[in-house]
mmCIF file of C-alpha atoms in Angstrom:
data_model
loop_
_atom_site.group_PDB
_atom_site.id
_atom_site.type_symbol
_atom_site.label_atom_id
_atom_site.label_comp_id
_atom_site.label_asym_id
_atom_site.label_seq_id
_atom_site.Cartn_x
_atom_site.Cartn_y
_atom_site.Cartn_z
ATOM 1 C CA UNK L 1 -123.761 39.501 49.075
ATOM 2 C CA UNK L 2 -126.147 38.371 46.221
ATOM 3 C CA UNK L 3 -125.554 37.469 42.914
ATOM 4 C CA UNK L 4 -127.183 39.957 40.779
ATOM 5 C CA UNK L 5 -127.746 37.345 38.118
ATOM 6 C CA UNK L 6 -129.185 34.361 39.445
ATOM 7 C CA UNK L 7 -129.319 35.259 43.353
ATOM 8 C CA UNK L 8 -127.768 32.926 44.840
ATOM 9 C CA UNK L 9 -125.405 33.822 47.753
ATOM 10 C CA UNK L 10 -122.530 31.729 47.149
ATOM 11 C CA UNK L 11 -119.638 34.378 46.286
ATOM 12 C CA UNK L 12 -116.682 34.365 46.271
ATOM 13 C CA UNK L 13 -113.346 36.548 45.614
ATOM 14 C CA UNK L 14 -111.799 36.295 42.135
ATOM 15 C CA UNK L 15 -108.514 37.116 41.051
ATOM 16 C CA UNK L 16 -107.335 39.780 38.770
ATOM 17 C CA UNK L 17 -106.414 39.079 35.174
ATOM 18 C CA UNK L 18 -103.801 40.912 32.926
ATOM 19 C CA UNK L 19 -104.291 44.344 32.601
ATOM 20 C CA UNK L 20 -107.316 44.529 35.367
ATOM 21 C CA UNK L 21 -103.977 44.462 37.848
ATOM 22 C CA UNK L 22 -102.914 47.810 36.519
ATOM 23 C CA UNK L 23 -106.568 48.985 36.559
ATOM 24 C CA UNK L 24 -107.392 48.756 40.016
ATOM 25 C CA UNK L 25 -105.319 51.859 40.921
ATOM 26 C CA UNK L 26 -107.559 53.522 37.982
ATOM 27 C CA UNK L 27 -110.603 51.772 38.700
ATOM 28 C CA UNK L 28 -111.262 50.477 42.328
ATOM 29 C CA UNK L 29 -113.457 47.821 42.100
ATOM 30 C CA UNK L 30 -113.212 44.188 42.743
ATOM 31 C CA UNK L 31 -113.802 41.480 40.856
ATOM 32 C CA UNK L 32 -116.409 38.615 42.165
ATOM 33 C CA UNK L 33 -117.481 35.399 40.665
ATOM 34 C CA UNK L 34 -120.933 33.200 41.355
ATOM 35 C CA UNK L 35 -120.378 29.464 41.921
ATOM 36 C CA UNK L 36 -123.759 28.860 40.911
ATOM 37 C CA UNK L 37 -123.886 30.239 37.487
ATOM 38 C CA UNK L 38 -120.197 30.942 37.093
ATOM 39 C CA UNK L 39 -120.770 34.509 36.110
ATOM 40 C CA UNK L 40 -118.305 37.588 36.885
ATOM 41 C CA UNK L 41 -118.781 40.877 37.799
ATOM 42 C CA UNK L 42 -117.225 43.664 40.052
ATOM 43 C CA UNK L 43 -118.393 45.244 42.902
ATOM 44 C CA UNK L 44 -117.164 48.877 44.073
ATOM 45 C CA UNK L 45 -115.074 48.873 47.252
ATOM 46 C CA UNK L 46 -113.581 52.472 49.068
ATOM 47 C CA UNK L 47 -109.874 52.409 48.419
ATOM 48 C CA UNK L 48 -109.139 54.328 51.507
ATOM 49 C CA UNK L 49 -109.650 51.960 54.170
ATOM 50 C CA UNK L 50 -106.443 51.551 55.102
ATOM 51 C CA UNK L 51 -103.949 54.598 55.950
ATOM 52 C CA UNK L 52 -101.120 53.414 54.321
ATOM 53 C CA UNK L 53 -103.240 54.559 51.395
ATOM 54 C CA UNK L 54 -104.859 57.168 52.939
ATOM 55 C CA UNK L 55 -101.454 59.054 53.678
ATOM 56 C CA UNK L 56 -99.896 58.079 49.623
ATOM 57 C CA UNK L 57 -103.208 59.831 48.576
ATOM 58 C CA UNK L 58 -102.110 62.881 50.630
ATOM 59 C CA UNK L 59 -98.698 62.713 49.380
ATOM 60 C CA UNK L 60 -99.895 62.608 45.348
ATOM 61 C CA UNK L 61 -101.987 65.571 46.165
ATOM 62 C CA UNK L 62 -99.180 67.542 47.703
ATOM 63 C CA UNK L 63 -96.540 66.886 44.848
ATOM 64 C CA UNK L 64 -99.687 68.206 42.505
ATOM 65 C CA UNK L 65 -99.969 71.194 44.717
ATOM 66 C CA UNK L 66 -96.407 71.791 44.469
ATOM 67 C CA UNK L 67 -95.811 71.147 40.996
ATOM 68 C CA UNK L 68 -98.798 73.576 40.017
ATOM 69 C CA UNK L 69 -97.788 76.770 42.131
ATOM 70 C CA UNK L 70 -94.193 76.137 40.854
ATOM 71 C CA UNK L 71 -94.056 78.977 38.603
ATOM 72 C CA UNK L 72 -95.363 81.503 40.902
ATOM 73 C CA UNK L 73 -92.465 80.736 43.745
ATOM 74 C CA UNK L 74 -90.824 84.005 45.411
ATOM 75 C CA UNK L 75 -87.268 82.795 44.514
ATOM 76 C CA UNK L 76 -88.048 82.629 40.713
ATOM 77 C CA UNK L 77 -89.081 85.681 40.384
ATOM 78 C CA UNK L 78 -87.159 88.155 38.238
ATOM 79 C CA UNK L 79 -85.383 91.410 39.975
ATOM 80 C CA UNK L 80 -87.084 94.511 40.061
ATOM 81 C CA UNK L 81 -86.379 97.337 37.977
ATOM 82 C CA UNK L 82 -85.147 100.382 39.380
ATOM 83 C CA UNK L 83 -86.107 103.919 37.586
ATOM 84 C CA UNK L 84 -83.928 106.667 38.447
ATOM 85 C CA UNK L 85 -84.950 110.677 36.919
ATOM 86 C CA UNK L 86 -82.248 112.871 36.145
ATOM 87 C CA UNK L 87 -82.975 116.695 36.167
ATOM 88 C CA UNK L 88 -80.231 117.562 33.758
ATOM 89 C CA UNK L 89 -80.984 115.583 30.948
ATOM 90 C CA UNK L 90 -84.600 115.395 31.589
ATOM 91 C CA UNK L 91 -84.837 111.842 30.550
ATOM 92 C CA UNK L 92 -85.434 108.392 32.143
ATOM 93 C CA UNK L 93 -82.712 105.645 33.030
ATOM 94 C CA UNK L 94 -83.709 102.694 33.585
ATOM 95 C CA UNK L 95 -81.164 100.368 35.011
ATOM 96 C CA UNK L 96 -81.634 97.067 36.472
ATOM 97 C CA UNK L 97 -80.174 95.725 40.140
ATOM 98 C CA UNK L 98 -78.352 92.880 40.424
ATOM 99 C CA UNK L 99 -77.085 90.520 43.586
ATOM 100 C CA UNK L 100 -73.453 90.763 42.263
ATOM 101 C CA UNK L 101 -73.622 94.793 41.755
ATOM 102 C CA UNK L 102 -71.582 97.107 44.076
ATOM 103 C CA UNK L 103 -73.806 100.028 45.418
ATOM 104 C CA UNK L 104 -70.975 102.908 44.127
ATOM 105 C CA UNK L 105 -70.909 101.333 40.083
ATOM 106 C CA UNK L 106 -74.741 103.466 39.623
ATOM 107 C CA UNK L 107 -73.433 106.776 41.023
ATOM 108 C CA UNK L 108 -70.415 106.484 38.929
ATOM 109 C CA UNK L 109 -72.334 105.493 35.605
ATOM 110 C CA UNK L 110 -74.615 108.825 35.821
ATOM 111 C CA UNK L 111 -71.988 110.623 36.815
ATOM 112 C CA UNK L 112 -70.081 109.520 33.373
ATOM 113 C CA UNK L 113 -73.397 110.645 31.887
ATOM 114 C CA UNK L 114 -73.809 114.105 33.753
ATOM 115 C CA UNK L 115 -70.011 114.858 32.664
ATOM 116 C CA UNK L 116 -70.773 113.510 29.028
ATOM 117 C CA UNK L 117 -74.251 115.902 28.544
ATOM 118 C CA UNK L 118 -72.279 118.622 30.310
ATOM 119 C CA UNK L 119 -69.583 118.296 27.409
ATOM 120 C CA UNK L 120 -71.922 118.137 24.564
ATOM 121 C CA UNK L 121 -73.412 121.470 26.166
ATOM 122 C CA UNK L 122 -70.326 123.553 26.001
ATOM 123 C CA UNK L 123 -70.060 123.209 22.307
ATOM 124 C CA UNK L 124 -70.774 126.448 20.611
ATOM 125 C CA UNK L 125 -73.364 125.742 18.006
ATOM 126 C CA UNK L 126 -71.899 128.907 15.849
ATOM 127 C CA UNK L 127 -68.705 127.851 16.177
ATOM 128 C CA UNK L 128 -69.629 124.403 14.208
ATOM 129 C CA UNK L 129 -71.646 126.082 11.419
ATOM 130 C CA UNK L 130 -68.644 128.257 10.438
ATOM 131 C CA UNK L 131 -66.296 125.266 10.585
ATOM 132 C CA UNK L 132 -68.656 123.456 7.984
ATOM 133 C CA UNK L 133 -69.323 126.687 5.929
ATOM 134 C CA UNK L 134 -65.533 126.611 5.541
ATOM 135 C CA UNK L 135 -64.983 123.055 4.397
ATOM 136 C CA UNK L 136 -67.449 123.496 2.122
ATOM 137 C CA UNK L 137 -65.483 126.452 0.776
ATOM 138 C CA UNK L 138 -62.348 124.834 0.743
ATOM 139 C CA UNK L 139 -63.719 121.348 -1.704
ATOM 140 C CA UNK L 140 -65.639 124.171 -4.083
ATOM 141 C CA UNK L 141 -62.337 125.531 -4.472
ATOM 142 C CA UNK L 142 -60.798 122.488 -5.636
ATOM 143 C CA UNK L 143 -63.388 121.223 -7.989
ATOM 144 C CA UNK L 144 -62.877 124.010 -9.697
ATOM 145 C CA UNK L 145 -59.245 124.041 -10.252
ATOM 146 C CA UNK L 146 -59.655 120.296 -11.462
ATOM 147 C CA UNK L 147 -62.398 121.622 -13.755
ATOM 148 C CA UNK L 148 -59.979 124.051 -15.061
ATOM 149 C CA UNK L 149 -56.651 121.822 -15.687
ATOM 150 C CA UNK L 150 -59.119 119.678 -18.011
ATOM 151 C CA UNK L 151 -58.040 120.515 -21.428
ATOM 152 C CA UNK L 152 -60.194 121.870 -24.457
ATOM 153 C CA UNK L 153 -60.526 119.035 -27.522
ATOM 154 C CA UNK L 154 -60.038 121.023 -30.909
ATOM 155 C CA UNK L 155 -62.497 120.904 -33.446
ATOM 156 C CA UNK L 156 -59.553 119.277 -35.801
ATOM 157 C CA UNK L 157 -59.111 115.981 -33.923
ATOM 158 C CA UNK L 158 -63.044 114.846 -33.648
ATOM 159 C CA UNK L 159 -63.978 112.520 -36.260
ATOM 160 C CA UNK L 160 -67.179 112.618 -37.659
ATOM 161 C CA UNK L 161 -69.090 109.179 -37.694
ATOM 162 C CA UNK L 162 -71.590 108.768 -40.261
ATOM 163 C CA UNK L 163 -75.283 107.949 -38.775
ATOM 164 C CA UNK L 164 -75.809 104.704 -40.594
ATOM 165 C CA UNK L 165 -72.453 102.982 -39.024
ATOM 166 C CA UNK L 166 -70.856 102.253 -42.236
ATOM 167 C CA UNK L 167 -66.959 102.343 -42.707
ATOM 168 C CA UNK L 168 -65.816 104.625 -44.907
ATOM 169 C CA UNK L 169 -64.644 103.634 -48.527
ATOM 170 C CA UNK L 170 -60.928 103.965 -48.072
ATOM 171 C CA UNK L 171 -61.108 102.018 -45.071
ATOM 172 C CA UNK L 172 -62.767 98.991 -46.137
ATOM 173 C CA UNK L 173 -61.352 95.765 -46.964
ATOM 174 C CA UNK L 174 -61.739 94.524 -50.580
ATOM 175 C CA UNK L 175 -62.593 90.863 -50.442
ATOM 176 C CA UNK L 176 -60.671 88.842 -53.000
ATOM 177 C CA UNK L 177 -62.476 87.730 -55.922
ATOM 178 C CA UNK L 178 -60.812 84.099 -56.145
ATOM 179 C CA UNK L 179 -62.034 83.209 -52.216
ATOM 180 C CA UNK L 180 -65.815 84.371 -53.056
ATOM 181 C CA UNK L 181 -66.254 82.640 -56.888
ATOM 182 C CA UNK L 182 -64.694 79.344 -54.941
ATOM 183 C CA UNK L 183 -66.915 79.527 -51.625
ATOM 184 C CA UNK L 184 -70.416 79.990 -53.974
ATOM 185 C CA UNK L 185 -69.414 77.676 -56.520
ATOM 186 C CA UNK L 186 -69.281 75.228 -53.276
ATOM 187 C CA UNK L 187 -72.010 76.806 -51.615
ATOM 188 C CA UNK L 188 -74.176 76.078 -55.021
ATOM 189 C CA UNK L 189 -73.033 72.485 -55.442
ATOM 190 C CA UNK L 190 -74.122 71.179 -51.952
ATOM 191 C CA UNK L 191 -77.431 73.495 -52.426
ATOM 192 C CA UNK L 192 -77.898 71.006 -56.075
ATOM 193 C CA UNK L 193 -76.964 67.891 -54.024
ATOM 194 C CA UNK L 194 -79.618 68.674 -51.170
ATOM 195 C CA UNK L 195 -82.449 69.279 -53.182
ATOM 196 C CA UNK L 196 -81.476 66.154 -55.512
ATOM 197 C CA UNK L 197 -81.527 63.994 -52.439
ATOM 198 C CA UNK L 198 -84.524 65.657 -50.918
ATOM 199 C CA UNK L 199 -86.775 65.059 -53.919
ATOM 200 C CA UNK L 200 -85.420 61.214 -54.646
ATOM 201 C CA UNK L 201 -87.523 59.184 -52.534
ATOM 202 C CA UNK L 202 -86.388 56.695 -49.876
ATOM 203 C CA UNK L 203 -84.309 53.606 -51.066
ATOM 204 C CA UNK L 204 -84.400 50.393 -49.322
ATOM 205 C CA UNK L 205 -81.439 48.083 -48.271
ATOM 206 C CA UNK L 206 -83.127 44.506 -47.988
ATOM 207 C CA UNK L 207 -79.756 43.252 -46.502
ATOM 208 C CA UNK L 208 -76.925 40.878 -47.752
ATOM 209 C CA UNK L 209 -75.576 37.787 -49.224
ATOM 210 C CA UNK L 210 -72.078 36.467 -49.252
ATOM 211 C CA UNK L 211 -70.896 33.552 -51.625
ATOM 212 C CA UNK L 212 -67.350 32.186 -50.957
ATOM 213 C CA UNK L 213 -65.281 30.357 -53.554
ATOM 214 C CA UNK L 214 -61.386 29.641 -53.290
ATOM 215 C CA UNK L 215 -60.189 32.650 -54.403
ATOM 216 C CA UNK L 216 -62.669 34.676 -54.812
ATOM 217 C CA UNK L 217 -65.613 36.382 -52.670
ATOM 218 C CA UNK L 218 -69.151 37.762 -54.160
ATOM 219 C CA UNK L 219 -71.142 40.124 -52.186
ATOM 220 C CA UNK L 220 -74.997 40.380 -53.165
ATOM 221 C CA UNK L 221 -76.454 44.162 -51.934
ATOM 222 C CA UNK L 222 -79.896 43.569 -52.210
ATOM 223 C CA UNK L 223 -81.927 46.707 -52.674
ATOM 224 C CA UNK L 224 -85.438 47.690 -53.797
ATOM 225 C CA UNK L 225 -84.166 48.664 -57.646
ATOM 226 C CA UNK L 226 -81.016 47.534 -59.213
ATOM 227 C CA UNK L 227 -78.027 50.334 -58.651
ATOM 228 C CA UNK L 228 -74.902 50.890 -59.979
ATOM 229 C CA UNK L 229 -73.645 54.060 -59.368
ATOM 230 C CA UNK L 230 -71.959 54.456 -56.057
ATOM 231 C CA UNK L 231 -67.885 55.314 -55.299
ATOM 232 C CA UNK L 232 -65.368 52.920 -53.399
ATOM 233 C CA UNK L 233 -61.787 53.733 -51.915
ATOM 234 C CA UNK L 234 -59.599 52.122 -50.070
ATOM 235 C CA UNK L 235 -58.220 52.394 -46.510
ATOM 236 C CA UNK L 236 -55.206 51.053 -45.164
ATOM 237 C CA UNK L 237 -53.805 52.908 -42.077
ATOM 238 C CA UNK L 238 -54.896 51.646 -39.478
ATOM 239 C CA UNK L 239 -54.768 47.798 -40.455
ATOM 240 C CA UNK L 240 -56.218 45.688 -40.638
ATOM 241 C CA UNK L 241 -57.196 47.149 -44.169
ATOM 242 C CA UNK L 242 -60.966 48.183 -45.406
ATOM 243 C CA UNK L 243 -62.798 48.751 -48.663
ATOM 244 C CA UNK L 244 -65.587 51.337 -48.938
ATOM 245 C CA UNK L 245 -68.432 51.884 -50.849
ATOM 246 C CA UNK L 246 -70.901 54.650 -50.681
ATOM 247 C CA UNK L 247 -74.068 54.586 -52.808
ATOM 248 C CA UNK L 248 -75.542 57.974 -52.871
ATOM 249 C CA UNK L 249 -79.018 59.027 -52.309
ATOM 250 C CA UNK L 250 -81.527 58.726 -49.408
ATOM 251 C CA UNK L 251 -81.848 55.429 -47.284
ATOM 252 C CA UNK L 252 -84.012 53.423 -45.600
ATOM 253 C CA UNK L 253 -82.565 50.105 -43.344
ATOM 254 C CA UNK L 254 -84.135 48.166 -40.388
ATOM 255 C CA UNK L 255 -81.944 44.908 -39.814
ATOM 256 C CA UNK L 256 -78.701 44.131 -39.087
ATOM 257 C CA UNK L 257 -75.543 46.416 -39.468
ATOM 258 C CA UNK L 258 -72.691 43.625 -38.792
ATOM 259 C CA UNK L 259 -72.776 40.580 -40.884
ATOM 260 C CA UNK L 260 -69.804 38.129 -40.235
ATOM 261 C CA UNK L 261 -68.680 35.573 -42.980
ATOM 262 C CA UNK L 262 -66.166 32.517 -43.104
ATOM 263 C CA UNK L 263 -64.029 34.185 -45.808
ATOM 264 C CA UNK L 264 -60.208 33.865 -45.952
ATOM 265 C CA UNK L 265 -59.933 37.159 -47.567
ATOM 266 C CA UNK L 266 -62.834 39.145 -45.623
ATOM 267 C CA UNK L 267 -63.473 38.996 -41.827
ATOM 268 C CA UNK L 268 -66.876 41.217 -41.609
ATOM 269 C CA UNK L 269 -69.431 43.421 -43.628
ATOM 270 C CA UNK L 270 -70.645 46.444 -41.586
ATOM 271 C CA UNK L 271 -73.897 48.957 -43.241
ATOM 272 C CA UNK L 272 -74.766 51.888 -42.085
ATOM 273 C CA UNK L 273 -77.011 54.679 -43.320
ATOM 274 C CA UNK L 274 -76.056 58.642 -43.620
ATOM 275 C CA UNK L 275 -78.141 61.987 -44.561
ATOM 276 C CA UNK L 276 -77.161 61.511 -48.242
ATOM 277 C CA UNK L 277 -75.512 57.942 -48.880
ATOM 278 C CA UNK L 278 -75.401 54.566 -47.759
ATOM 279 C CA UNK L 279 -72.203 52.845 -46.891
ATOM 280 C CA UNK L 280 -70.896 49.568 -47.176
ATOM 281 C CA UNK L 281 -67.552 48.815 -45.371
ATOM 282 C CA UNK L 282 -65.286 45.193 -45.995
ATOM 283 C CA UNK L 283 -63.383 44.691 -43.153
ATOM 284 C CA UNK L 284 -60.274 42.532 -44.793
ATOM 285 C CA UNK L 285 -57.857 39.859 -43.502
ATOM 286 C CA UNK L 286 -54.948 40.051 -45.880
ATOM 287 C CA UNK L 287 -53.025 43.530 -45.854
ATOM 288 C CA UNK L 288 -52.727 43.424 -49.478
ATOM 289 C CA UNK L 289 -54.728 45.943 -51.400
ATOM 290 C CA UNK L 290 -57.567 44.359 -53.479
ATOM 291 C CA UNK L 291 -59.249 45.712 -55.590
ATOM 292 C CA UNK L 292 -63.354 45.132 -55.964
ATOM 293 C CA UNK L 293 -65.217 44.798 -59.474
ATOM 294 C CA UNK L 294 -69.019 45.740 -59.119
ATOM 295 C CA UNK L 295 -71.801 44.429 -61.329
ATOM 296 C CA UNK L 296 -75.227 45.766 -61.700
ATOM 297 C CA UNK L 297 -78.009 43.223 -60.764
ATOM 298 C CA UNK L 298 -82.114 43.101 -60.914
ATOM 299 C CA UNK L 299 -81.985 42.491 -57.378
ATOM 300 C CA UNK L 300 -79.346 45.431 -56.420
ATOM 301 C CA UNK L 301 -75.438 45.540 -56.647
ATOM 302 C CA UNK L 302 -73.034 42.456 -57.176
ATOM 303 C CA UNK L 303 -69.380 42.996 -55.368
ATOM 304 C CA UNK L 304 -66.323 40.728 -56.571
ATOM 305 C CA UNK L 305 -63.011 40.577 -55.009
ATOM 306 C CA UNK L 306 -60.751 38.058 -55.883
ATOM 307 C CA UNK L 307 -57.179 37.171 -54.504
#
């Protein structure tokens, strides 16, 4: 044996690495290396020298064999079917065998069959027609003496509705005049107030300063133009007690809605703005009722409460 590379002819065996030691059942060659150039390379050997391997090669190719003609084995087959004519009926049964079946259960099936056909054949056909015609009789009969016991409605006791669906005059309830000249003189009044606040434009609440004195505390609103018309009430239930004031019109705010002060006499000021008005509520820490004295200012609305 000859290197193919350099030709020298000192050869020898080398071993199998990783997955060449699976391979060589897939591919049968053997690996060689040259101890002159140190270069590798396999050479084809016949993997049937031996019969140990000759006789597993005849036993793979059997279990293949086997394996393949499986489904075409005598003892999976399926039974046959067995087709039986009967003259009286004229038609075909087909019934099929089985290992299990006792060779008297088919004669005594067809002759159920023969004895059932044989039945259905002594039936007179004119016999069945009358039968019907006389049902058919009979129910006739007694629609009509329901139709009959249905009584006549008198021309008296219809009541004549007029086409447009209107109730007639007696019937129809008077409204009471009070109710109606109360609901539009409300209906008007919010109509006024939404177009007065829809036409003002937008107001602007700039935000808040609180000035604390011993007895007293003064609440700046400052607003775009200097307002003093607005409406205040108090609230006691539930305590502790508040003081509100709503100025009317439409509002624009963008900063804080909870200012917190150091007061003795009020704990919080909460804003907020609505579809028509723009409240102001005191959160107090006393429970007595105070009551607030407002002053108009160039910068917006001056609140007073003193103890």
């Amino acid at each position: 044996m000859i290197c193919r590379i350099c030709g020298s002819d000192k050869i020898t065996r080398s071993h199998r690495r990783g997955m060449e030691k699976i391979f060589k059942y897939v591919y049968p060659r053997t690996p060689y290396r040259c101890k002159e150039c140190w270069s590798r390379f396999w050479i084809f050997e016949n993997p049937f020298k031996t019969n140990l391997s000759k006789a597993i090669a005849g036993l793979a190719a059997c279990i293949l064999i086997l394996l393949i003609s499986w489904p075409f084995l005598a003892f999976n087959k399926k039974e046959p079917v067995q087709v039986e004519k009967k003259e009286s009926s004229g038609s075909l049964f087909l019934t099929r065998g089985s290992g299990n079946q006792k060779p008297g259960t088919i004669q005594n099936d067809t002759q159920e069959q023969e004895d059932s056909i044989a039945g259905y054949e002594e039936t007179d056909p004119e016999q069945t027609i009358d039968q019907t015609i006389d049902q058919t009789t009979e129910q006739l009969a007694e629609h009509e003496d329901k139709t009959e016991s249905v009584p006549e409605i008198s021309a008296q006791e219809t009541e004549t509705i007029p086409e447009t669906g209107t109730i007639p005059a007696e019937d129809e309830i008077q409204p009471d005049s009070s109710v109606s000249s109360i609901d539009t003189k409300q209906l008007e009044n919010k109509t006024n107030r939404e177009i007065e606040t829809k036409s003002q434009p937008l107001l602007q609440f700039r935000g808040l300063e609180i000035s604390e004195a011993d007895d007293s505390v003064n609440i700046l609103l400052k607003t775009d133009k200097p307002k003093e018309k607005h409406k205040h009430f108090f609230i006691s239930n539930p305590l502790p007690p508040r003081i509100v004031i709503d100025l009317p019109g439409k509002w624009k705010h963008l900063g804080n809605s909870v200012f917190k002060t150091k007061s003795h006499i009020i704990s919080r000021v909460r804003v907020g703005k609505h579809s028509d008005f723009f409240r102001i509520v005191l959160d107090m820490k006393t429970d007595k009722r105070l009551f607030p004295s407002f002053k108009e200012s160039p910068q917006g609305l001056i609140i007073s409460i003193k103890e």
